[in-house]
């Protein structure tokens, strides 16, 4: 029997079409007879039975002609879609109108009852659609049975019985994917008991372990692209109780476009479990702001700088100059940019941002119109031991680049700042705060250049951030090190940070101001560590060591200082920091004096002068003096113990 069915499904087109016309003729006769039977409640009078016998041949002929005219057999039934249904409705309607005309023209008594014609129209359409659907389902079930038997498809439990789950299940069933949906779970209780693509919804996510065991699932797929991070964390916790692998289907845009593919599936990432909604900023005006212009990005080899370069390159500047001290990473970035944008004029410059000579040559040669200044030393503990370099690079380097931008008439200069610049408790934060003051002060000196700074929290996944550290520790089989159980940080992803920088550069009211992003609630580092262990399939509790806050580290970061105020902008979630009247520090005029200290090797004078702006940094200066006096071997040993 199976062999015969397979032979029929694979038959050439002409025999299939002949079979289709035979089926349509049978349906035409059957629907006409049933219409009479239903009209007279299966007790046909003799005269109407005679009319039925006389007209049934004409009915079959008319239905056959309509099927040919409307090409009801031109496509394969297993690919029946909306267009076929539209043609079916048209063919049955036209056929019924022709039958009505035939009834009027023929001298038959009694005539065909109008109710019979109406019932026949409905039955004929439904019966043909039913045959199509039965054929398609039979074909798909047979193919799925053969495929499953031959390859042993993985049994998939889908979480989410909405549009995404429906599209995903449909692809699994229709194509040889190696996956077979066996059940749905959905938190909307009204969904329980329903069927999606023939697969039943067996319960809520709280029952995932029971459902997975009931259907003998091999894997779980989370098909809820609109789920909030908090909901996703809860569902992930239920998935862990099943001891099954699980993946997520991201992207609500793909669902809205009806474009769901198994290739979209990926592992759940730590970014998915952040305690706030991702920030998406539209940049429709960015192309006009960048296209055809010369752009300079300092610190381009870093996490933020490299993403900035890639985003800027998309909008076709005439020249993109990427500057950094890290030659290897800069070389890789240049290769990526040239490969992705063959026509883009990319210039890579390996240089120190405090080198006034190279800056003068660059600004004179390329006539930059936009400068994004991302170059900075950012590691808090390391800058505590190297405050001289932190001041030289983060403060004086920013002054050199920003002053060159103003002197050469750059239209916009954007400084990448940090939340650690707010009431700084460490050298790195203090240097970034002073860099902000430098930029804002230069606005008064160079009015034609729009200076601004962009302040945001930790960047998830950037070089030196906590996430890569945790991943290295997991790969090495070591416990995760957290400084304090209550320490919190604001987090954003690299794309979010870059979007903020680019969006801020478009604001009209950013000139001489600091922009910040509304980042929601801060995230506990302990929760981040536990979520990462959860995703790695490790016990959530345990495997975490508390090392204590390091020098200069805060328990909680801030985005604005108590004396600062913020105001709304035209962009949702982006605010402008309005400085207080008490912020009267003048720093640009000190740069030449500090440069002289550096050249003369008088670090003590430089750092004491710098610390005068931030009295609470005296401990950091003592650490610097101790670091200079400590043998290298002892410093390496101490760092090794701290890392462990």
XYZ file of C-alpha atoms in Angstrom:
644
model
C 0.000 0.000 0.000
C 2.829 2.411 0.892
C 4.562 1.598 -2.403
C 1.412 2.467 -4.334
C 1.036 5.771 -2.488
C 4.671 6.665 -3.156
C 4.173 5.812 -6.831
C 1.143 8.045 -7.023
C 2.932 10.957 -5.341
C 5.831 10.647 -7.806
C 3.691 10.129 -10.935
C 4.426 12.298 -14.011
C 2.401 15.475 -14.430
C 0.014 14.290 -17.202
C -1.204 11.144 -15.352
C -1.593 13.200 -12.164
C -3.712 15.714 -14.050
C -5.938 12.975 -15.472
C -6.396 11.540 -11.995
C -7.191 15.045 -10.710
C -9.939 15.522 -13.322
C -11.408 12.125 -12.441
C -11.440 13.140 -8.769
C -13.037 16.507 -9.608
C -15.716 14.760 -11.703
C -16.495 12.419 -8.830
C -16.690 15.333 -6.398
C -18.996 17.245 -8.805
C -21.397 14.308 -9.005
C -21.200 13.579 -5.269
C -21.792 17.198 -4.175
C -24.758 17.524 -6.575
C -26.376 14.313 -5.291
C -25.724 15.292 -1.657
C -27.208 18.739 -2.292
C -30.483 17.143 -3.466
C -30.417 14.658 -0.588
C -29.909 17.382 2.009
C -32.529 19.619 0.444
C -35.209 16.897 0.647
C -33.860 15.305 3.867
C -32.833 12.122 1.973
C -36.401 11.524 0.681
C -36.343 12.734 -2.954
C -39.717 12.928 -4.758
C -39.831 11.009 -8.037
C -40.056 14.090 -10.267
C -36.992 15.727 -8.635
C -35.123 12.431 -8.884
C -35.789 12.559 -12.635
C -34.434 16.126 -12.835
C -31.341 15.003 -10.943
C -30.734 12.161 -13.372
C -31.211 14.406 -16.431
C -28.928 17.225 -15.244
C -26.117 15.417 -13.425
C -24.121 14.909 -16.633
C -24.319 18.594 -17.464
C -23.262 19.460 -13.916
C -20.163 17.246 -14.150
C -19.289 18.705 -17.569
C -19.643 22.314 -16.405
C -17.555 21.677 -13.276
C -14.905 19.982 -15.443
C -14.725 22.928 -17.836
C -14.436 25.391 -14.951
C -11.629 23.307 -13.439
C -9.749 23.483 -16.747
C -10.384 27.197 -17.294
C -9.289 28.141 -13.785
C -6.371 25.652 -13.875
C -7.293 23.785 -10.726
C -4.960 20.964 -11.797
C -2.006 23.070 -12.929
C -0.151 22.773 -9.624
C 0.742 19.971 -7.287
C -1.678 19.482 -4.455
C 1.131 19.265 -1.893
C 2.015 22.901 -2.709
C -1.549 24.240 -2.481
C -1.611 27.817 -1.233
C -3.766 30.928 -1.024
C -3.750 31.459 -4.795
C -5.185 27.969 -5.375
C -7.996 28.634 -2.888
C -8.863 31.888 -4.667
C -9.049 30.052 -8.016
C -11.178 27.323 -6.418
C -13.697 29.861 -5.099
C -13.870 31.548 -8.502
C -14.289 28.224 -10.352
C -17.109 27.008 -8.100
C -18.903 30.370 -8.246
C -18.739 30.554 -12.047
C -19.830 26.905 -12.306
C -22.854 27.550 -10.124
C -23.842 30.611 -12.205
C -23.606 28.482 -15.387
C -25.802 25.824 -13.774
C -28.342 28.490 -12.908
C -28.333 29.713 -16.534
C -28.667 26.143 -17.787
C -31.626 25.563 -15.500
C -33.348 28.672 -16.866
C -32.756 27.717 -20.508
C -33.673 23.998 -20.361
C -37.402 23.065 -20.424
C -37.155 20.805 -17.391
C -39.904 20.312 -14.899
C -39.518 20.566 -12.019
C -36.570 22.972 -12.194
C -33.460 22.620 -10.015
C -34.282 24.194 -6.627
C -32.207 27.295 -5.916
C -31.342 25.854 -2.508
C -29.839 22.809 -4.235
C -27.587 25.039 -6.320
C -26.450 26.909 -3.190
C -25.770 23.711 -1.230
C -23.962 22.210 -4.232
C -21.756 25.308 -4.531
C -20.693 25.067 -0.886
C -20.223 21.294 -0.883
C -18.258 21.273 -4.138
C -15.754 23.861 -2.867
C -15.351 22.256 0.538
C -14.903 18.747 -0.857
C -12.171 19.792 -3.298
C -10.385 21.811 -0.589
C -10.687 18.797 1.700
C -9.103 16.535 -0.924
C -6.230 19.000 -1.357
C -5.658 19.259 2.366
C -5.856 15.488 2.879
C -3.374 14.898 0.069
C -0.934 17.485 1.428
C -1.110 16.221 4.999
C -0.760 12.613 3.864
C 2.251 13.494 1.726
C 3.952 15.423 4.538
C 3.235 12.751 7.132
C 4.567 9.978 4.863
C 7.686 11.984 4.069
C 8.177 12.820 7.718
C 7.720 9.153 8.669
C 10.263 7.979 6.107
C 12.717 10.709 7.076
C 12.359 10.081 10.788
C 12.718 6.339 10.311
C 15.812 6.714 8.132
C 17.656 9.412 10.093
C 16.239 9.465 13.564
C 15.150 13.144 13.763
C 15.677 14.992 17.015
C 12.450 15.436 18.967
C 11.911 19.130 19.675
C 9.852 20.691 22.459
C 8.988 24.261 21.382
C 8.392 26.914 24.045
C 6.003 29.505 22.642
C 2.892 28.622 20.640
C 2.658 32.009 18.948
C 3.548 33.093 15.435
C 7.263 32.303 15.790
C 6.580 28.816 17.134
C 4.049 28.185 14.380
C 6.478 29.216 11.613
C 9.289 27.179 13.133
C 7.158 24.043 13.490
C 5.936 24.429 9.929
C 9.495 24.517 8.582
C 10.452 21.448 10.621
C 7.483 19.510 9.270
C 7.715 20.563 5.648
C 11.438 20.261 4.990
C 14.138 17.667 5.785
C 15.613 19.581 8.713
C 16.520 16.682 10.977
C 14.146 18.042 13.641
C 10.580 17.091 14.507
C 8.315 19.111 16.823
C 6.632 16.809 19.336
C 4.995 19.288 21.733
C 4.501 22.946 22.612
C 4.627 24.708 25.970
C 3.176 28.180 26.433
C 2.552 30.388 29.479
C -0.763 31.579 28.066
C -3.099 29.090 29.700
C -5.732 29.521 26.988
C -3.298 27.847 24.597
C -3.330 24.562 26.499
C -4.965 21.776 24.529
C -4.718 23.634 21.222
C -2.832 22.249 18.248
C -0.268 24.178 16.228
C 0.651 22.561 12.904
C -0.880 19.370 14.301
C 1.326 19.483 17.442
C -0.446 19.885 20.787
C 0.228 22.493 23.474
C 0.699 20.389 26.604
C 1.113 23.016 29.329
C 3.007 26.012 30.695
C 6.747 26.495 31.034
C 6.548 25.574 34.727
C 5.792 22.016 33.570
C 8.709 21.842 31.129
C 10.447 18.941 32.932
C 7.228 16.881 32.962
C 6.363 17.706 29.335
C 9.888 16.945 28.141
C 9.781 13.558 29.865
C 6.260 12.851 28.602
C 7.164 13.362 24.916
C 10.735 12.060 25.228
C 12.164 15.349 23.895
C 15.783 15.604 22.768
C 16.028 19.394 22.739
C 14.121 22.561 23.697
C 13.719 25.590 21.437
C 12.629 28.954 22.867
C 10.491 30.574 20.150
C 9.545 33.750 22.050
C 11.485 36.550 20.317
C 9.575 39.269 22.175
C 10.257 37.844 25.658
C 11.643 40.291 28.195
C 14.978 39.430 29.832
C 13.269 38.671 33.159
C 10.842 36.252 31.477
C 13.657 34.658 29.523
C 15.662 34.111 32.715
C 12.676 32.389 34.316
C 12.140 30.134 31.278
C 15.849 29.293 31.161
C 15.659 28.201 34.804
C 12.821 25.802 33.906
C 14.812 24.530 30.909
C 17.771 23.742 33.149
C 15.627 21.429 35.236
C 15.119 19.215 32.174
C 18.863 18.575 31.666
C 18.242 19.006 27.924
C 20.105 21.342 25.533
C 18.125 24.449 24.660
C 18.420 27.177 22.051
C 16.641 30.446 21.353
C 15.053 31.943 18.246
C 15.862 35.674 18.356
C 14.577 38.575 16.320
C 10.997 39.846 16.313
C 11.659 41.439 12.901
C 12.028 38.012 11.301
C 8.707 36.943 12.800
C 6.910 40.017 11.471
C 8.360 39.323 8.032
C 7.330 35.668 8.215
C 10.983 34.746 7.759
C 11.742 32.107 10.382
C 14.459 29.547 9.671
C 16.208 26.911 11.728
C 19.453 28.663 10.858
C 18.293 31.538 13.096
C 18.508 29.335 16.167
C 21.422 30.036 18.500
C 22.526 29.407 22.040
C 21.075 31.647 24.744
C 23.595 34.426 25.425
C 24.308 36.324 28.577
C 23.096 39.484 26.771
C 19.640 37.898 26.555
C 19.473 37.702 30.346
C 20.364 41.327 31.166
C 18.022 42.929 33.634
C 16.636 45.482 31.187
C 15.296 45.807 27.672
C 17.916 46.357 24.945
C 18.114 49.907 23.664
C 17.580 50.302 19.926
C 18.188 53.758 18.509
C 17.133 54.600 14.975
C 19.781 56.449 12.955
C 17.999 57.665 9.801
C 19.963 60.922 9.621
C 23.376 59.335 10.140
C 24.017 58.593 6.473
C 23.594 62.247 5.544
C 25.806 63.271 8.464
C 28.723 60.995 7.476
C 28.485 60.328 3.737
C 31.288 61.937 1.773
C 33.072 63.292 4.868
C 36.534 62.639 6.325
C 36.293 60.835 9.677
C 38.920 60.185 12.370
C 38.432 57.494 15.032
C 41.052 57.266 17.769
C 41.358 54.087 19.805
C 39.980 52.314 16.740
C 41.475 48.936 17.651
C 39.444 48.712 20.863
C 35.991 47.248 21.342
C 34.114 50.543 21.010
C 36.467 52.060 18.453
C 36.368 49.071 16.096
C 32.567 48.880 16.204
C 32.432 52.638 15.599
C 34.653 52.192 12.547
C 32.419 49.424 11.165
C 29.244 51.443 11.725
C 30.713 54.597 10.206
C 32.027 52.653 7.196
C 28.473 51.570 6.368
C 27.577 55.187 5.566
C 30.299 55.748 2.941
C 32.602 58.478 4.261
C 35.123 59.743 1.718
C 38.014 58.890 4.075
C 38.102 56.880 7.301
C 41.277 57.241 9.372
C 41.615 54.705 12.195
C 44.288 55.440 14.789
C 45.608 53.275 17.612
C 48.793 52.095 19.309
C 47.839 48.400 19.030
C 49.211 47.551 15.589
C 47.981 43.934 15.396
C 44.369 44.697 16.245
C 44.480 47.748 13.978
C 45.771 45.569 11.132
C 42.886 43.113 11.612
C 40.380 45.979 11.650
C 41.784 47.439 8.441
C 41.488 44.030 6.749
C 37.863 43.673 7.846
C 36.981 47.163 6.615
C 38.650 46.701 3.225
C 36.946 43.350 2.727
C 33.500 44.642 3.672
C 33.871 47.983 1.847
C 36.274 47.614 -1.104
C 35.656 51.155 -2.334
C 36.255 52.827 1.035
C 39.437 54.878 1.513
C 40.774 53.485 4.795
C 43.944 54.855 6.406
C 45.479 53.041 9.381
C 47.757 55.086 11.641
C 49.820 53.522 14.410
C 50.494 56.430 16.734
C 50.301 57.852 20.245
C 47.532 60.423 20.693
C 49.901 62.637 22.706
C 52.206 62.968 19.699
C 51.453 66.532 18.605
C 53.526 66.233 15.423
C 51.624 63.266 13.973
C 48.301 64.854 14.930
C 49.239 68.066 13.136
C 50.145 66.162 9.959
C 46.941 64.095 10.041
C 44.590 67.034 10.638
C 46.339 69.161 8.005
C 46.289 66.433 5.361
C 42.753 65.039 5.687
C 40.649 68.030 6.842
C 38.519 65.907 9.171
C 34.893 66.886 9.665
C 34.074 64.337 12.388
C 36.317 63.037 15.194
C 35.281 60.208 17.526
C 37.777 60.009 20.382
C 37.695 56.532 21.928
C 41.395 56.193 22.818
C 41.856 55.752 26.580
C 43.351 53.508 29.210
C 40.375 51.961 31.011
C 41.497 49.202 33.423
C 40.851 50.562 36.903
C 43.328 48.463 38.970
C 46.122 48.897 36.421
C 45.652 52.648 36.255
C 45.820 52.774 40.043
C 49.383 51.480 39.733
C 50.164 53.638 36.675
C 48.569 57.042 37.315
C 51.247 58.877 35.316
C 50.283 57.061 32.120
C 46.575 57.458 32.895
C 46.974 61.234 33.154
C 49.286 61.446 30.134
C 47.030 59.409 27.842
C 43.480 60.028 29.088
C 43.802 63.721 29.953
C 46.675 65.149 27.949
C 46.013 62.872 24.966
C 42.388 64.017 24.900
C 43.545 67.629 25.054
C 45.949 67.116 22.144
C 43.329 65.504 19.883
C 40.487 67.854 20.863
C 42.654 70.968 20.566
C 43.877 69.876 17.129
C 40.243 69.339 16.110
C 39.321 72.883 17.115
C 42.414 74.458 15.555
C 41.751 72.733 12.212
C 38.024 73.527 12.114
C 36.569 70.053 12.669
C 32.775 70.347 12.730
C 32.078 67.751 15.451
C 34.202 66.171 18.177
C 32.752 63.386 20.362
C 34.538 62.061 23.456
C 33.766 58.554 24.698
C 33.411 58.871 28.474
C 32.271 56.554 31.283
C 30.086 56.419 34.358
C 33.299 56.149 36.392
C 33.820 59.859 35.674
C 30.947 60.632 38.073
C 32.337 61.423 41.541
C 35.481 59.449 40.623
C 36.970 57.165 43.264
C 39.875 55.933 41.127
C 42.545 57.300 38.839
C 40.897 56.074 35.645
C 37.562 57.692 36.506
C 39.289 60.907 37.548
C 41.187 61.144 34.264
C 37.981 60.592 32.289
C 36.220 63.290 34.313
C 39.058 65.671 33.598
C 38.891 64.702 29.921
C 35.219 65.735 29.987
C 36.206 69.091 31.499
C 38.885 69.547 28.834
C 36.387 68.970 26.025
C 33.734 71.242 27.531
C 36.292 73.987 28.153
C 37.607 73.802 24.590
C 34.058 74.545 23.398
C 34.564 78.090 24.675
C 37.895 78.388 22.873
C 36.762 76.937 19.510
C 33.138 77.923 18.967
C 32.997 76.584 15.405
C 33.604 73.012 16.593
C 30.714 71.216 18.316
C 32.357 69.438 21.261
C 30.464 66.790 23.239
C 31.024 63.791 25.477
C 29.029 60.590 25.735
C 28.819 58.871 29.110
C 27.688 55.255 29.567
C 28.284 52.265 31.803
C 30.219 49.039 31.382
C 30.260 47.564 27.903
C 29.333 43.910 27.970
C 31.897 41.765 26.179
C 34.464 44.499 25.579
C 38.141 43.767 26.067
C 38.982 43.693 29.745
C 35.360 43.671 30.908
C 34.057 41.192 33.436
C 32.352 38.899 30.921
C 35.507 37.773 29.036
C 37.182 37.277 32.417
C 34.343 35.031 33.586
C 34.475 33.048 30.352
C 38.222 32.479 30.663
C 37.729 31.302 34.218
C 34.977 28.892 33.138
C 37.108 27.492 30.307
C 39.967 26.933 32.749
C 37.640 25.194 35.210
C 38.267 27.833 37.872
C 35.687 29.502 40.110
C 34.306 32.883 39.041
C 35.800 35.770 40.999
C 33.420 38.496 42.170
C 34.719 41.379 44.244
C 31.659 41.784 46.489
C 28.238 40.094 46.692
C 26.440 43.464 46.429
C 28.555 45.189 43.771
C 26.471 46.481 40.848
C 27.253 47.965 37.472
C 25.317 49.497 34.593
C 25.713 47.371 31.481
C 25.146 47.865 27.800
C 26.193 45.923 24.742
C 28.806 47.155 22.270
C 26.193 47.915 19.557
C 24.136 49.903 22.082
C 27.188 51.937 23.095
C 28.107 52.717 19.498
C 24.530 53.652 18.628
C 24.556 56.104 21.530
C 27.807 57.693 20.375
C 26.577 58.119 16.811
C 23.141 59.319 17.867
C 24.588 61.852 20.291
C 26.692 63.320 17.500
C 23.459 64.202 15.666
C 21.847 66.146 18.518
C 21.663 69.912 18.085
C 21.641 70.639 21.824
C 24.702 68.487 22.628
C 27.211 71.267 21.854
C 29.405 71.764 24.931
C 27.444 69.149 26.902
C 27.637 65.557 28.110
C 25.076 63.015 26.883
C 24.066 59.925 28.820
C 21.829 56.910 28.232
C 18.975 55.916 30.503
C 20.243 52.423 31.285
C 17.524 51.187 33.597
C 18.471 49.436 36.810
C 22.079 48.399 37.480
C 22.939 44.688 37.326
C 24.455 42.773 40.223
C 27.758 41.207 39.160
C 26.840 38.189 41.292
C 23.658 37.694 39.237
C 25.713 38.014 36.048
C 28.107 35.323 37.299
C 25.250 33.004 38.244
C 23.539 33.477 34.872
C 26.780 32.665 33.095
C 27.199 29.477 35.126
C 23.574 28.639 34.358
C 24.188 28.956 30.617
C 27.319 26.830 30.945
C 25.231 24.055 32.488
C 26.880 24.416 35.902
C 25.195 24.661 39.317
C 24.059 28.226 39.949
C 25.008 28.214 43.614
C 28.664 27.570 44.290
C 31.704 28.008 42.118
C 31.922 31.747 42.921
C 34.664 33.308 45.063
C 34.462 36.793 46.599
C 37.821 38.599 46.447
C 36.940 41.985 47.953
C 36.792 45.392 46.292
C 40.081 46.402 44.700
C 41.710 49.793 45.174
C 39.655 52.519 43.574
C 36.578 50.375 42.931
C 33.111 51.517 43.966
C 30.356 49.283 45.224
C 27.868 51.095 42.971
C 28.468 53.322 39.961
C 26.468 56.444 39.090
C 25.505 58.044 35.796
C 25.127 61.576 37.158
C 26.571 63.350 40.174
C 24.294 64.797 42.873
C 25.068 68.348 41.732
C 24.266 67.545 38.094
C 20.866 67.720 36.421
C 19.623 66.079 33.237
C 17.159 67.144 30.594
C 15.315 65.296 27.869
C 16.319 65.322 24.230
C 14.493 64.567 21.008
C 15.756 60.984 21.306
C 14.062 58.621 23.743
C 16.388 57.290 26.472
C 19.115 59.826 25.674
C 19.488 62.728 28.107
C 21.761 65.740 28.358
C 23.700 66.378 31.578
C 23.459 69.992 32.638
C 26.528 70.944 34.721
C 26.131 72.844 37.967
C 27.455 76.346 38.546
C 29.978 74.950 41.030
C 31.949 73.200 38.283
C 34.468 75.986 37.656
C 37.680 73.953 37.166
C 39.892 75.317 34.364
C 42.276 72.662 33.114
C 43.320 73.411 29.526
C 45.776 76.120 30.576
C 47.555 73.532 32.768
C 48.384 71.162 29.929
C 51.634 72.865 28.881
C 52.786 72.933 32.497
C 51.978 69.230 32.918
C 53.802 68.479 29.668
C 56.907 70.125 31.123
C 56.616 67.964 34.241
C 56.488 64.845 32.083
C 59.502 65.831 30.005
C 61.480 66.635 33.137
C 60.455 63.363 34.782
C 58.848 65.176 37.700
C 56.004 62.728 38.149
C 55.413 63.742 41.770
C 54.595 67.327 40.811
C 52.352 66.181 37.974
C 50.408 63.707 40.095
C 50.146 65.981 43.117
C 48.812 68.733 40.867
C 46.350 66.302 39.301
C 45.295 64.937 42.701
C 44.515 68.477 43.812
C 41.381 68.275 41.692
C 40.419 64.958 43.373
C 41.499 64.897 47.052
C 40.287 61.325 47.603
C 42.975 59.969 45.240
C 45.833 60.317 47.714
C 45.811 56.537 48.358
C 46.232 55.929 44.633
C 49.352 58.089 44.573
C 50.808 56.112 47.458
C 50.123 52.893 45.526
C 51.957 54.356 42.518
C 55.020 55.156 44.587
C 54.907 51.662 46.084
C 54.549 50.119 42.621
C 57.627 51.947 41.355
C 59.579 50.682 44.341
C 58.356 47.078 44.127
C 60.451 44.565 42.133
C 58.722 43.251 38.995
C 58.736 39.633 40.193
C 56.800 40.582 43.333
C 54.244 42.566 41.293
C 53.690 39.634 38.941
C 53.249 37.296 41.900
C 50.741 39.641 43.535
C 48.726 39.978 40.300
C 48.626 36.216 39.890
C 47.152 35.772 43.358
C 44.593 38.524 42.719
C 43.492 36.971 39.435
C 42.942 33.612 41.041
